[in-house]
Short mmCIF file of C-alpha atoms in Angstrom, two decimals:
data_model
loop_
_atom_site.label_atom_id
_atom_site.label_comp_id
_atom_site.label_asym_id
_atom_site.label_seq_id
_atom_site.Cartn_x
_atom_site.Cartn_y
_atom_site.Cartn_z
CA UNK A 489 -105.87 4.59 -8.48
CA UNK A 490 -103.54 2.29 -10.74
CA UNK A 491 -100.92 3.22 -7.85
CA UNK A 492 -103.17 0.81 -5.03
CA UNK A 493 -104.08 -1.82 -7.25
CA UNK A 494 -100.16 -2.46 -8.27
CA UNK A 495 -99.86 -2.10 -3.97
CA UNK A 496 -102.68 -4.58 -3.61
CA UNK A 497 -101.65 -7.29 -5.98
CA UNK A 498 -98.03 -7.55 -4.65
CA UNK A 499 -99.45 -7.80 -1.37
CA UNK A 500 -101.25 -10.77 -2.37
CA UNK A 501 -98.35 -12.39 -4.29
CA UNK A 502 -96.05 -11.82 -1.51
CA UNK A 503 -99.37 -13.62 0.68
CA UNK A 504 -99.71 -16.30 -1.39
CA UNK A 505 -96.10 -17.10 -2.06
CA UNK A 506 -94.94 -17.15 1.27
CA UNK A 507 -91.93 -14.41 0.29
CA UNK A 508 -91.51 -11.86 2.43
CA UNK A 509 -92.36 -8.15 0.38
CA UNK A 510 -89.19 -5.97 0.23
CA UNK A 511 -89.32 -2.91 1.55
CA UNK A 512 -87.63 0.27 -0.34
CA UNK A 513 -85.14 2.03 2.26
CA UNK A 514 -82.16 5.06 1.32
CA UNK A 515 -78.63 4.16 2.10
CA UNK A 516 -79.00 7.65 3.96
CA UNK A 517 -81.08 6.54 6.64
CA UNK A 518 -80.87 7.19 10.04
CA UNK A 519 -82.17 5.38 13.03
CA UNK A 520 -85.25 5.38 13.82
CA UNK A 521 -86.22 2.99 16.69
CA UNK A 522 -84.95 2.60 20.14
CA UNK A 523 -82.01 3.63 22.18
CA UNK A 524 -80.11 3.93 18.91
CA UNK A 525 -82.08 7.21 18.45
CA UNK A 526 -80.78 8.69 22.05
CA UNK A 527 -77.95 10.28 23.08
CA UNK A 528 -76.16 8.64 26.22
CA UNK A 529 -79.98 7.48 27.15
CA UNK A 530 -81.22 10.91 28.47
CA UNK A 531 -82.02 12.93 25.44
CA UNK A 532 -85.79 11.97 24.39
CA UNK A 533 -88.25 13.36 27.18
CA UNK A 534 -90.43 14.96 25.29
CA UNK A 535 -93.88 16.09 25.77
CA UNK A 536 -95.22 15.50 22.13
CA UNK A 537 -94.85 13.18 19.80
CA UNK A 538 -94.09 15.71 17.10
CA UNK A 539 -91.10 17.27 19.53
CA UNK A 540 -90.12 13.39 19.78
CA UNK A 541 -89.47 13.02 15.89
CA UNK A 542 -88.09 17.08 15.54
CA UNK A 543 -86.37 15.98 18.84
CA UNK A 544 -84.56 12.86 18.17
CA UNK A 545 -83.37 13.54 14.58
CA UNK A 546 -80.42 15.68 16.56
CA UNK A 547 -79.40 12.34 18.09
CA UNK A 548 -80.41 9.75 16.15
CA UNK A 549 -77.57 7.54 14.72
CA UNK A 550 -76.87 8.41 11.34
CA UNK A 551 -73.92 6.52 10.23
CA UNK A 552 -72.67 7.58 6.75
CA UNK A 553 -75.67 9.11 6.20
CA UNK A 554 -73.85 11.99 3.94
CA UNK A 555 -70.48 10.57 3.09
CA UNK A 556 -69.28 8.91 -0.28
CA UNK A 557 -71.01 5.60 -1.54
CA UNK A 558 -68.75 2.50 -2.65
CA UNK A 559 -70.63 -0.55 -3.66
CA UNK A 560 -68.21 -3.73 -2.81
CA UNK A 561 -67.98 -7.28 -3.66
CA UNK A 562 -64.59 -8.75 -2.97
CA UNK A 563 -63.53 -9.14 0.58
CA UNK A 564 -60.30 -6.94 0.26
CA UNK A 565 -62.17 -4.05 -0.95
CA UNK A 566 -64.84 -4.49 1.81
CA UNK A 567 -62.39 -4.47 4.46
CA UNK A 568 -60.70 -1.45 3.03
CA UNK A 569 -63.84 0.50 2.40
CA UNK A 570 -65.12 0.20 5.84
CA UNK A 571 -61.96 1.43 7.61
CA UNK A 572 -61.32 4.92 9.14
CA UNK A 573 -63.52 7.16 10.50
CA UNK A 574 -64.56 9.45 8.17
CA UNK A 575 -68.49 9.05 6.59
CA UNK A 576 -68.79 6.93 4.54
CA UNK A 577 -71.89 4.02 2.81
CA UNK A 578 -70.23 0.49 1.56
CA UNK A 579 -72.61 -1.65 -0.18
CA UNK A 580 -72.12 -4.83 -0.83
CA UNK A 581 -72.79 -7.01 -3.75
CA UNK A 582 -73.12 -10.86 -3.92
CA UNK A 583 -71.73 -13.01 -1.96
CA UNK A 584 -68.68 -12.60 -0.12
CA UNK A 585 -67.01 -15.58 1.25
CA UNK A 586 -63.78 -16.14 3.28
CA UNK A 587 -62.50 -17.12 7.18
CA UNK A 588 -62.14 -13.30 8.21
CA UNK A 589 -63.16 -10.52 10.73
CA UNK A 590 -63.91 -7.03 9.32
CA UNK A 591 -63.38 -4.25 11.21
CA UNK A 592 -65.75 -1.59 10.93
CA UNK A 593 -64.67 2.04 11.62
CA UNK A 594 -66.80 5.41 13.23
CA UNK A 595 -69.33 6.94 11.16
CA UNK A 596 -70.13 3.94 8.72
CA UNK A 597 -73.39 2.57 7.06
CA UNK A 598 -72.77 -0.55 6.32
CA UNK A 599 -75.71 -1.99 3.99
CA UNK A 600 -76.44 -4.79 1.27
CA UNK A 601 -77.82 -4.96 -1.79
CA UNK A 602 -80.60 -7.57 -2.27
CA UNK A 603 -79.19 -10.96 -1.35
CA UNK A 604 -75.71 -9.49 0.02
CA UNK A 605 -74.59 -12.35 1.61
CA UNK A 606 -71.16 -12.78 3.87
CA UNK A 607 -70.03 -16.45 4.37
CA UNK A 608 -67.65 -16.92 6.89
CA UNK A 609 -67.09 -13.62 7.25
CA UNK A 610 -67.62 -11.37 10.51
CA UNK A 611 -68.22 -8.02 11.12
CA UNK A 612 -66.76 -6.20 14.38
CA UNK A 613 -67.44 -2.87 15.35
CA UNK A 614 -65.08 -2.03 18.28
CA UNK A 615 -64.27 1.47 20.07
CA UNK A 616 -66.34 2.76 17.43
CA UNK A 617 -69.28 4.92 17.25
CA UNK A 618 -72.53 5.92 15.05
CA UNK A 619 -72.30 2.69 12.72
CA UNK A 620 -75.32 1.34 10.96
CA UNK A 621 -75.66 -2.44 9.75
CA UNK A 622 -79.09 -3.28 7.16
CA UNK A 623 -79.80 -5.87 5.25
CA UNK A 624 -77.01 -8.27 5.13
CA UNK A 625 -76.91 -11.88 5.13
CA UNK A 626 -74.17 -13.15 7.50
CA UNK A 627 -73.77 -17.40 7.59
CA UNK A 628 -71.84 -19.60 9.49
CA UNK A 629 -68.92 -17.99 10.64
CA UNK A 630 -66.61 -20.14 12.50
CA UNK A 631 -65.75 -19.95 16.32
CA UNK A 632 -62.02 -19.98 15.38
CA UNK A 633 -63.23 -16.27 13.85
CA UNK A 634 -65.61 -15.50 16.16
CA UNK A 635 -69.27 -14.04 16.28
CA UNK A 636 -71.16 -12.82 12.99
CA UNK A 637 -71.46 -9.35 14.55
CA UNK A 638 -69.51 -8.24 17.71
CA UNK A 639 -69.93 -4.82 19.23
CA UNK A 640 -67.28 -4.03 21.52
CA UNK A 641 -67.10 -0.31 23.43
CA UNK A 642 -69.13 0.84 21.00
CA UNK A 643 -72.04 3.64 20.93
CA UNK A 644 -74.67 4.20 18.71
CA UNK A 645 -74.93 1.63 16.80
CA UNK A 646 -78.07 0.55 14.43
CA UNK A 647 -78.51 -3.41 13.67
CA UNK A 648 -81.38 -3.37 11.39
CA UNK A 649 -82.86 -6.32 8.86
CA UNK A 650 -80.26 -8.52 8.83
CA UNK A 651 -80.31 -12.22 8.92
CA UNK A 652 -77.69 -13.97 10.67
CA UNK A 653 -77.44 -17.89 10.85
CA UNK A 654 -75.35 -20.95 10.76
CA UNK A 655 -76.70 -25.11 11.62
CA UNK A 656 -77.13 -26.88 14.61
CA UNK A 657 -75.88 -29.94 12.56
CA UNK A 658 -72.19 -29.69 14.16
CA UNK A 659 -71.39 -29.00 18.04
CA UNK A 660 -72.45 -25.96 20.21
CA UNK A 661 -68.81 -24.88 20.25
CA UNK A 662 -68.31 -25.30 16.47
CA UNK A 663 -69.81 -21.56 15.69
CA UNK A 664 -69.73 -18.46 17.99
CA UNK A 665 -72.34 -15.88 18.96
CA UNK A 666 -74.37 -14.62 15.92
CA UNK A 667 -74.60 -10.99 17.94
CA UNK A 668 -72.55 -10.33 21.07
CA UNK A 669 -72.94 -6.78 22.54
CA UNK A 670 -70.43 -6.26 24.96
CA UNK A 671 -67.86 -4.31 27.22
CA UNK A 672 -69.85 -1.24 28.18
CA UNK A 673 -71.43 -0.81 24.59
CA UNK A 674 -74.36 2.07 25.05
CA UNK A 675 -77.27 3.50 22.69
CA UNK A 676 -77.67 0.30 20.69
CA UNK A 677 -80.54 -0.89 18.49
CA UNK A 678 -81.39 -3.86 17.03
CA UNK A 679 -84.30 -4.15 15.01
CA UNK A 680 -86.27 -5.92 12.41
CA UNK A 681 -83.55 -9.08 11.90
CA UNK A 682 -84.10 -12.63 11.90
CA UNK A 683 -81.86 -14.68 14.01
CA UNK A 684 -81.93 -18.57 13.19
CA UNK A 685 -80.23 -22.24 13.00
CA UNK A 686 -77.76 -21.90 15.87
CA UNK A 687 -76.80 -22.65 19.21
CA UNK A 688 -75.51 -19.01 20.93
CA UNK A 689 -77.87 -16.73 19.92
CA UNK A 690 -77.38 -13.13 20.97
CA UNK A 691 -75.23 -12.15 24.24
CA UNK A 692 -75.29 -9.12 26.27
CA UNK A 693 -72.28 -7.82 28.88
CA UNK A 694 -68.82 -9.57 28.71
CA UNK A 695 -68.51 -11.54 31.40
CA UNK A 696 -69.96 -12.33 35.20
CA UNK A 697 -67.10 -10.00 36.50
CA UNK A 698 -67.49 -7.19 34.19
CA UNK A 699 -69.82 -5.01 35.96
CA UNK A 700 -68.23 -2.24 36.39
CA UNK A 701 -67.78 -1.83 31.97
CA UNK A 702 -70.99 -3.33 31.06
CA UNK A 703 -73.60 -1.78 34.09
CA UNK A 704 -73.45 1.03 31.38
CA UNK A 705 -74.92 -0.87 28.62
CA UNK A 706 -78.24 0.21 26.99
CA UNK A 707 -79.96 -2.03 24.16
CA UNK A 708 -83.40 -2.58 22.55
CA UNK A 709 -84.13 -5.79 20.85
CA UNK A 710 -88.02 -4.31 18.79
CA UNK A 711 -89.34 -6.45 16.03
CA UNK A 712 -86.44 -8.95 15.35
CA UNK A 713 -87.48 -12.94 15.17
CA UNK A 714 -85.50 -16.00 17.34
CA UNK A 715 -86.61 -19.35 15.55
CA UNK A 716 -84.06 -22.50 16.40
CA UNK A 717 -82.11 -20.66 18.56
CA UNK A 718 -80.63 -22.74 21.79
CA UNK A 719 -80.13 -20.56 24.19
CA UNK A 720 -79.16 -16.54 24.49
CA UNK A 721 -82.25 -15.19 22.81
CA UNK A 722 -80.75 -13.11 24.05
CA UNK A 723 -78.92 -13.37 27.55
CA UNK A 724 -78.24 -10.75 28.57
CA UNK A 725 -75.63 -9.21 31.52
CA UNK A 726 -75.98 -5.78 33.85
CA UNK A 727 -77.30 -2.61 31.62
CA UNK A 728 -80.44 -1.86 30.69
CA UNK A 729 -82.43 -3.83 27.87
CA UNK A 730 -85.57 -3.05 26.41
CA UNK A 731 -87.32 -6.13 24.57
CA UNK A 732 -90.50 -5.57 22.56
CA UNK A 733 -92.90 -6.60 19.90
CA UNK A 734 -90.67 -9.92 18.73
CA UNK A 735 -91.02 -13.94 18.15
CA UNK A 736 -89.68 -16.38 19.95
CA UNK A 737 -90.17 -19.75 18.14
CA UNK A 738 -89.01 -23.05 18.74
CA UNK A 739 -86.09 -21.92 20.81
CA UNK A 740 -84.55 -23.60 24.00
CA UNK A 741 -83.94 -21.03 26.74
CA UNK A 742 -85.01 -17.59 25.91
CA UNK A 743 -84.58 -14.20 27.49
CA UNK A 744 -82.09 -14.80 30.21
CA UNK A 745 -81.93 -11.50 32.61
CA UNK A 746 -78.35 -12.22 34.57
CA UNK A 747 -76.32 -10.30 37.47
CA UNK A 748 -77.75 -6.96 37.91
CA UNK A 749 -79.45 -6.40 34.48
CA UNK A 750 -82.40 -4.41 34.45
CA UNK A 751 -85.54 -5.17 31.82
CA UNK A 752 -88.51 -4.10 29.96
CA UNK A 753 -90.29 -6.83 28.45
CA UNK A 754 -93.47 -6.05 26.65
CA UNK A 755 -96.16 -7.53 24.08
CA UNK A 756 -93.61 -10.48 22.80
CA UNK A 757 -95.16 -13.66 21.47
CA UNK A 758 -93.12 -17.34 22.23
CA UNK A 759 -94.14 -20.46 20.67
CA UNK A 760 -92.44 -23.93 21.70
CA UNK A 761 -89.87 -21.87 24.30
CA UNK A 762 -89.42 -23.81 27.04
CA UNK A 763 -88.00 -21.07 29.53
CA UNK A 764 -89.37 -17.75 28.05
CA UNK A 765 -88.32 -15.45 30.47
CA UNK A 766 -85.88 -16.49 33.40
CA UNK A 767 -83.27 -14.61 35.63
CA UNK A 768 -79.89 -16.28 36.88
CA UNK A 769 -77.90 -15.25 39.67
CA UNK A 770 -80.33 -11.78 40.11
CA UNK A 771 -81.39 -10.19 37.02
CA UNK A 772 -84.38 -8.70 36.84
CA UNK A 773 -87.47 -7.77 34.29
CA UNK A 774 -90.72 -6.12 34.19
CA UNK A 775 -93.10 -8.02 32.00
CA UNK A 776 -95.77 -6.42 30.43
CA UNK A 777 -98.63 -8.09 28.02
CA UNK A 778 -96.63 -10.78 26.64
CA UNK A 779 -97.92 -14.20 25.15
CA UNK A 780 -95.87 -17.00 27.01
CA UNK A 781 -97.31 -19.63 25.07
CA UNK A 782 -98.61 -21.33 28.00
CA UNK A 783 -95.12 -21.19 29.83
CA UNK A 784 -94.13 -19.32 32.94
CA UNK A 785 -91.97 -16.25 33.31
CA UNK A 786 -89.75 -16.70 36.78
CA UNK A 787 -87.72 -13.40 36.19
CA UNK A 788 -87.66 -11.22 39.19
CA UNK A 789 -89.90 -8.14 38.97
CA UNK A 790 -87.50 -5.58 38.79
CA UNK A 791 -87.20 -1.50 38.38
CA UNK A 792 -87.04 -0.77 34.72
CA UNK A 793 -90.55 0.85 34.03
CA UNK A 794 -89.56 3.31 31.12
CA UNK A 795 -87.23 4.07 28.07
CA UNK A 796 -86.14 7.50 27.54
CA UNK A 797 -87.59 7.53 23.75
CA UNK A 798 -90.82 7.01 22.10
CA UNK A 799 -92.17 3.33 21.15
CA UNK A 800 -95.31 2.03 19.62
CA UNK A 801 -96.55 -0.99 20.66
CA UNK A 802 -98.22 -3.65 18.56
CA UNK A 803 -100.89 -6.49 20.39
CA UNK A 804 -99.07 -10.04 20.83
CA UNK A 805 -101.88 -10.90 18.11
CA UNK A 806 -100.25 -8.51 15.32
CA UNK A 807 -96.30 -9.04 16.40
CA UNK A 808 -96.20 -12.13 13.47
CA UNK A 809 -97.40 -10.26 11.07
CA UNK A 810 -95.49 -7.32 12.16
CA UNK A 811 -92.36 -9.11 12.07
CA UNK A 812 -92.77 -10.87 8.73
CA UNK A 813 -90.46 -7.93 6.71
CA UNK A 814 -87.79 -8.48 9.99
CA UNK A 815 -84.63 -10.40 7.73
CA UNK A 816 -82.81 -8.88 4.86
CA UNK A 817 -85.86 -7.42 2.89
CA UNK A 818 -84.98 -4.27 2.02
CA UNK A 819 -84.05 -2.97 -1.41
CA UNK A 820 -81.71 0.02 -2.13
#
């Protein structure tokens, strides 16, 4: 019984103190959530869900989930660590600051220790696949570098409790994209993060002319919180997206469905969003049970009724309290 009451009182703490409660998570993970757990989209029709979990642990992305373990805190031995191919889990350590892009090879968890932080510093993960990102901090990296995290060509990839951020005190054009998803990237989850303080939230699909790369594209956005955010939260090009279960707070434009792109929107709560669902130049979205916060949604209805994996749903009236872990919480 002493087991609950130590459960119980940190609980509270974490209640009264306004900190969010870490979670404990293994640097051997695998995804868990999403299209991140598919393979090439098709893979989880299943009649059960006990055949879903048996199921989609053949296919679920898995990183370095079995390779060495390097723990990391200088920017040099970060980039080297997450080169190549082979399996492999970096973890970094502190706070790593600098005016760089790291490139992050195939078959690479990615993951920080409590308070990792990267200032300045981007990751890219580009004609790469089954990469996993947790629990980092990543702050104002400059547009002369480029986004905080860019996925380029990429396929099963797993963005989970991180918390990416810059200001709005300097122009739109003074930071990039804190998570661009782009050129025909496939089986992609992001889940659990916080997204805040910035102008270009979270793009999806290259360009306007792209179609024929990024029509490919599957994403889910599940759990993750937009507070502050001007607009791209997220937009989001041809593909498929399925959006679920987050907050929208205090944002400018919000899910922008653009040129072709097909999506599911369900139970996801907006406060102070002045557009919370809109379409330009034909995108479309099916909107299921989500809390507008008194605005209007003026996608068009479109054709994207189901995911090929298994979801739970949470009420719009538990999604803040669901989210309240979604940031870099975790401890490993």
């Amino acid at each position: 019984m002493k087991w609950i009451f130590s459960v119980l009182a940190l609980a509270l703490f974490s209640l009264v103190s306004g900190t969010p409660l870490e979670r404990r998570a293994g640097p051997h993970d695998t995804a868990n959530i999403g299209y991140a757990t598919t393979n090439g989209g098709y893979a989880m029709h299943c009649t059960s869900k006990r055949n879903f979990y048996s199921f989609s642990h053949l296919f679920s992305t898995s990183g370095g989930s079995g390779g060495s373990v390097t723990t990391v805190s200088s920017l040099s031995a970060l980039t080297s660590a997450v080169s190549g191919n082979a399996k492999k889990i970096v973890i970094i350590s502190g706070t790593i600051s600098g005016n760089a892009v790291v490139r992050v090879g195939s078959n690479t968890s990615v993951l920080g220790r409590s308070g990792a932080t990267l200032n300045g510093v981007g990751l890219r993960v580009v004609d790469a696949s089954n990469v996993i990102i947790r629990n980092v901090r990543i702050s104002k990296v400059l547009a002369s570098t480029g986004d905080a995290i860019g996925v380029q060509k990429a396929s099963k990839v797993w963005i989970d409790h991180v918390d990416l951020s810059s200001d709005r005190s300097h122009d739109k054009d003074y930071y990039d994209g804190l998570l661009d998803i782009t050129h025909g990237c496939t089986e992609v989850t992001v889940s659990y993060s916080r997204f805040r303080d910035h102008f270009k939230g979270s793009l999806v699909g290259h360009s306007d002319s792209n179609g024929s790369e990024d029509g490919k594209i599957t994403v889910t956005y599940a759990y993750n919180v937009f507070s502050n955010i001007n607009s791209r939260t997220p937009s989001f090009r041809f593909g498929k997206g399925h959006i679920y279960n987050n907050l929208f707070e205090n944002n400018g434009d919000g899910i922008n469905t653009r040129v072709g792109a097909q999506l599911l929107v369900e139970n996801n709560v907006f406060s102070n969003c002045k557009k919370p669902l809109y379409s330009t130049d034909g995108g479309y979205a099916v909107a299921r049970g989500n809390d507008f916060g008194g605005q209007a949604n003026t996608a068009p209805a479109g054709n994207l009724h189901g995911v090929p994996y298994g979801y739970n749903l949470v009420g719009t009236g538990s999604v803040r309290g669901t989210v309240g872990s979604a940031g870099a919480t975790l401890s490993f």
